[in-house]
PDB file of C-alpha atoms in Angstrom:
ATOM      1  CA  MET I   1      -4.384 -25.065 -13.232  1.00 45.00           C
ATOM      2  CA  PRO I   2      -1.072 -23.608 -14.697  1.00 53.00           C
ATOM      3  CA  ASN I   3       1.949 -23.687 -13.206  1.00 63.00           C
ATOM      4  CA  LEU I   4       2.919 -19.884 -11.950  1.00 77.00           C
ATOM      5  CA  TYR I   5       7.077 -18.354 -12.861  1.00 84.00           C
ATOM      6  CA  GLU I   6       7.947 -16.080 -10.436  1.00 85.00           C
ATOM      7  CA  SER I   7       6.494 -13.124 -12.010  1.00 88.00           C
ATOM      8  CA  GLY I   8       3.598 -14.324 -11.130  1.00 92.00           C
ATOM      9  CA  GLU I   9       4.480 -15.596  -7.903  1.00 92.00           C
ATOM     10  CA  ASN I  10       5.732 -12.079  -7.295  1.00 93.00           C
ATOM     11  CA  TYR I  11       2.441 -10.300  -8.074  1.00 96.00           C
ATOM     12  CA  LEU I  12       0.154 -13.190  -5.584  1.00 97.00           C
ATOM     13  CA  GLU I  13       2.752 -12.474  -2.644  1.00 95.00           C
ATOM     14  CA  THR I  14       2.679  -8.511  -3.417  1.00 96.00           C
ATOM     15  CA  ILE I  15      -1.872  -8.536  -2.645  1.00 97.00           C
ATOM     16  CA  LEU I  16      -1.247 -11.163   0.012  1.00 97.00           C
ATOM     17  CA  ILE I  17       0.937  -7.990   1.709  1.00 96.00           C
ATOM     18  CA  LEU I  18      -1.603  -5.358   0.224  1.00 97.00           C
ATOM     19  CA  GLN I  19      -4.591  -6.985   1.907  1.00 96.00           C
ATOM     20  CA  LYS I  20      -2.736  -7.518   5.351  1.00 95.00           C
ATOM     21  CA  LYS I  21      -2.010  -3.435   5.001  1.00 95.00           C
ATOM     22  CA  GLY I  22      -5.491  -3.465   4.339  1.00 94.00           C
ATOM     23  CA  ILE I  23      -5.774  -2.398   1.194  1.00 93.00           C
ATOM     24  CA  SER I  24      -8.323  -2.853  -1.057  1.00 95.00           C
ATOM     25  CA  VAL I  25      -6.308  -4.287  -4.451  1.00 97.00           C
ATOM     26  CA  ARG I  26      -5.965  -2.761  -7.650  1.00 97.00           C
ATOM     27  CA  SER I  27      -3.993  -2.561 -10.875  1.00 96.00           C
ATOM     28  CA  VAL I  28      -2.323   0.751  -9.804  1.00 95.00           C
ATOM     29  CA  ASP I  29      -1.927  -0.559  -6.275  1.00 96.00           C
ATOM     30  CA  ILE I  30       0.423  -3.236  -7.634  1.00 96.00           C
ATOM     31  CA  ALA I  31       1.741  -0.896  -9.541  1.00 96.00           C
ATOM     32  CA  ASN I  32       3.247   1.775  -6.609  1.00 95.00           C
ATOM     33  CA  GLU I  33       4.090  -0.689  -4.871  1.00 94.00           C
ATOM     34  CA  LEU I  34       6.482  -2.639  -7.001  1.00 93.00           C
ATOM     35  CA  SER I  35       7.818   0.076  -9.249  1.00 93.00           C
ATOM     36  CA  PHE I  36       5.937  -1.074 -12.613  1.00 94.00           C
ATOM     37  CA  SER I  37       4.046  -0.057 -15.355  1.00 94.00           C
ATOM     38  CA  LYS I  38       0.437   0.123 -15.757  1.00 93.00           C
ATOM     39  CA  PRO I  39       0.959  -1.743 -19.289  1.00 94.00           C
ATOM     40  CA  SER I  40       2.596  -4.601 -17.614  1.00 93.00           C
ATOM     41  CA  VAL I  41       0.697  -4.828 -14.013  1.00 95.00           C
ATOM     42  CA  SER I  42      -2.529  -5.137 -16.017  1.00 94.00           C
ATOM     43  CA  ARG I  43      -0.960  -7.947 -19.055  1.00 94.00           C
ATOM     44  CA  ALA I  44       0.051 -10.256 -15.318  1.00 95.00           C
ATOM     45  CA  VAL I  45      -3.876  -9.400 -13.062  1.00 96.00           C
ATOM     46  CA  GLY I  46      -4.691 -10.842 -16.965  1.00 95.00           C
ATOM     47  CA  ILE I  47      -2.250 -13.688 -16.956  1.00 95.00           C
ATOM     48  CA  LEU I  48      -3.326 -13.990 -13.491  1.00 96.00           C
ATOM     49  CA  LYS I  49      -6.771 -13.620 -14.153  1.00 96.00           C
ATOM     50  CA  ASN I  50      -7.486 -16.294 -16.919  1.00 95.00           C
ATOM     51  CA  GLY I  51      -5.393 -19.276 -13.990  1.00 94.00           C
ATOM     52  CA  GLY I  52      -7.932 -18.387 -11.984  1.00 96.00           C
ATOM     53  CA  PHE I  53      -5.251 -17.609  -9.218  1.00 97.00           C
ATOM     54  CA  ILE I  54      -7.038 -14.212  -8.742  1.00 98.00           C
ATOM     55  CA  GLU I  55     -11.109 -11.982  -9.930  1.00 97.00           C
ATOM     56  CA  VAL I  56     -10.868  -8.693 -10.336  1.00 97.00           C
ATOM     57  CA  ASN I  57     -14.814  -7.227  -9.786  1.00 96.00           C
ATOM     58  CA  PRO I  58     -16.742  -4.608 -11.701  1.00 95.00           C
ATOM     59  CA  ASP I  59     -14.918  -1.808 -10.307  1.00 95.00           C
ATOM     60  CA  GLY I  60     -11.223  -3.006 -10.211  1.00 95.00           C
ATOM     61  CA  PHE I  61     -11.009  -4.655  -7.285  1.00 97.00           C
ATOM     62  CA  ILE I  62      -9.148  -8.073  -6.831  1.00 98.00           C
ATOM     63  CA  THR I  63      -9.150 -10.668  -4.629  1.00 97.00           C
ATOM     64  CA  LEU I  64      -7.554 -14.120  -4.117  1.00 98.00           C
ATOM     65  CA  THR I  65      -9.093 -17.034  -5.383  1.00 97.00           C
ATOM     66  CA  GLU I  66      -8.459 -19.653  -2.911  1.00 97.00           C
ATOM     67  CA  ALA I  67      -5.945 -21.377  -5.323  1.00 95.00           C
ATOM     68  CA  GLY I  68      -4.103 -17.878  -5.337  1.00 97.00           C
ATOM     69  CA  LYS I  69      -3.820 -17.471  -2.150  1.00 97.00           C
ATOM     70  CA  GLU I  70      -2.198 -20.617  -1.664  1.00 95.00           C
ATOM     71  CA  VAL I  71      -0.097 -19.989  -3.982  1.00 94.00           C
ATOM     72  CA  ALA I  72       0.503 -15.781  -1.704  1.00 96.00           C
ATOM     73  CA  GLU I  73       0.679 -17.768   1.508  1.00 95.00           C
ATOM     74  CA  ARG I  74       3.398 -20.404   0.470  1.00 93.00           C
ATOM     75  CA  ILE I  75       5.431 -17.742  -1.060  1.00 93.00           C
ATOM     76  CA  TYR I  76       4.770 -14.804   2.007  1.00 93.00           C
ATOM     77  CA  GLU I  77       6.525 -17.778   4.370  1.00 92.00           C
ATOM     78  CA  ARG I  78       9.508 -18.234   2.971  1.00 92.00           C
ATOM     79  CA  HIS I  79      10.123 -14.129   3.247  1.00 92.00           C
ATOM     80  CA  LEU I  80       9.800 -13.699   6.276  1.00 90.00           C
ATOM     81  CA  VAL I  81      11.608 -17.640   6.787  1.00 89.00           C
ATOM     82  CA  LEU I  82      14.043 -16.782   5.083  1.00 91.00           C
ATOM     83  CA  SER I  83      14.371 -13.295   6.127  1.00 91.00           C
ATOM     84  CA  LYS I  84      15.179 -14.530   9.406  1.00 88.00           C
ATOM     85  CA  TRP I  85      17.346 -16.911   8.723  1.00 89.00           C
ATOM     86  CA  LEU I  86      19.991 -14.189   6.633  1.00 92.00           C
ATOM     87  CA  MET I  87      19.158 -11.375   9.866  1.00 91.00           C
ATOM     88  CA  ASP I  88      20.042 -14.114  12.259  1.00 88.00           C
ATOM     89  CA  ILE I  89      23.624 -15.708  11.026  1.00 90.00           C
ATOM     90  CA  GLY I  90      24.051 -11.320  10.139  1.00 94.00           C
ATOM     91  CA  VAL I  91      22.557 -10.115   6.789  1.00 96.00           C
ATOM     92  CA  ASP I  92      21.618  -6.686   7.145  1.00 96.00           C
ATOM     93  CA  GLU I  93      17.831  -6.870   7.391  1.00 94.00           C
ATOM     94  CA  GLN I  94      17.143  -4.646   3.846  1.00 95.00           C
ATOM     95  CA  THR I  95      19.551  -7.427   2.073  1.00 96.00           C
ATOM     96  CA  ALA I  96      18.319  -9.805   3.401  1.00 94.00           C
ATOM     97  CA  ALA I  97      14.857  -9.018   2.696  1.00 91.00           C
ATOM     98  CA  ALA I  98      16.442  -8.197  -1.025  1.00 92.00           C
ATOM     99  CA  ASP I  99      17.961 -11.737  -0.884  1.00 94.00           C
ATOM    100  CA  ALA I 100      14.955 -13.319   0.414  1.00 92.00           C
ATOM    101  CA  CYS I 101      12.545 -12.270  -2.517  1.00 88.00           C
ATOM    102  CA  LYS I 102      15.474 -13.821  -4.797  1.00 88.00           C
ATOM    103  CA  LEU I 103      15.502 -17.359  -2.912  1.00 91.00           C
ATOM    104  CA  GLU I 104      11.540 -17.973  -1.798  1.00 89.00           C
ATOM    105  CA  HIS I 105      10.650 -18.694  -5.800  1.00 85.00           C
ATOM    106  CA  ASP I 106      13.925 -20.470  -6.235  1.00 88.00           C
ATOM    107  CA  ILE I 107      14.496 -22.929  -2.828  1.00 90.00           C
ATOM    108  CA  SER I 108      12.998 -26.796  -2.603  1.00 90.00           C
ATOM    109  CA  ALA I 109      10.332 -27.458  -0.426  1.00 90.00           C
ATOM    110  CA  GLU I 110      12.731 -30.116   1.445  1.00 94.00           C
ATOM    111  CA  SER I 111      15.082 -27.737   2.034  1.00 92.00           C
ATOM    112  CA  PHE I 112      12.672 -24.781   2.872  1.00 91.00           C
ATOM    113  CA  GLU I 113      11.002 -27.312   5.446  1.00 92.00           C
ATOM    114  CA  LYS I 114      14.231 -28.502   7.084  1.00 91.00           C
ATOM    115  CA  LEU I 115      15.456 -24.676   7.320  1.00 87.00           C
ATOM    116  CA  LYS I 116      11.938 -23.349   8.744  1.00 88.00           C
ATOM    117  CA  GLU I 117      12.543 -26.339  11.813  1.00 88.00           C
ATOM    118  CA  HIS I 118      16.010 -25.429  12.507  1.00 84.00           C
ATOM    119  CA  ILE I 119      14.475 -21.676  12.751  1.00 80.00           C
ATOM    120  CA  LYS I 120      11.370 -22.302  14.349  1.00 80.00           C
ATOM    121  CA  ALA I 121      13.485 -24.773  16.954  1.00 82.00           C
ATOM    122  CA  LYS I 122      15.561 -21.395  17.527  1.00 77.00           C
ATOM    123  CA  HIS I 123      13.363 -18.803  18.039  1.00 69.00           C
ATOM    124  CA  LYS I 124      10.394 -20.282  20.123  1.00 66.00           C
ATOM    125  CA  ASP I 125       8.673 -16.317  19.529  1.00 63.00           C
ATOM    126  CA  ILE I 126       8.466 -17.309  16.188  1.00 60.00           C
ATOM    127  CA  LYS I 127       5.284 -18.320  15.149  1.00 61.00           C
ATOM    128  CA  LEU I 128       5.471 -20.236  11.485  1.00 57.00           C
ATOM    129  CA  LYS I 129       2.964 -22.771  10.492  1.00 54.00           C
TER     130      LYS I 129
END
């Protein structure tokens, strides 16, 4: 299975988030959510499909494969944890979310796990994997 770039991870995360909202995802939904052009999304969907990360049915509805879901959930968890951490240290919610989007792709697995442990210890009410 090919490696994904940050943009591919963002697409998978977006599909997961839309599905969590109860939306049956199509390319147009992704384009609207990310404010990307339909041709850009169409190209990315083709790459993700060929890479085995998503499936597209004949009606154009997109679902994550197991591999795609694994990547999407990993990135989404990082986003949630990093956003929470940034807000905890005083960053406003909008900036924290934007910065988490940048950090979630580059932070090492080791650093992320330690950060997650720290946040879990501080916030017993937070449910993290």
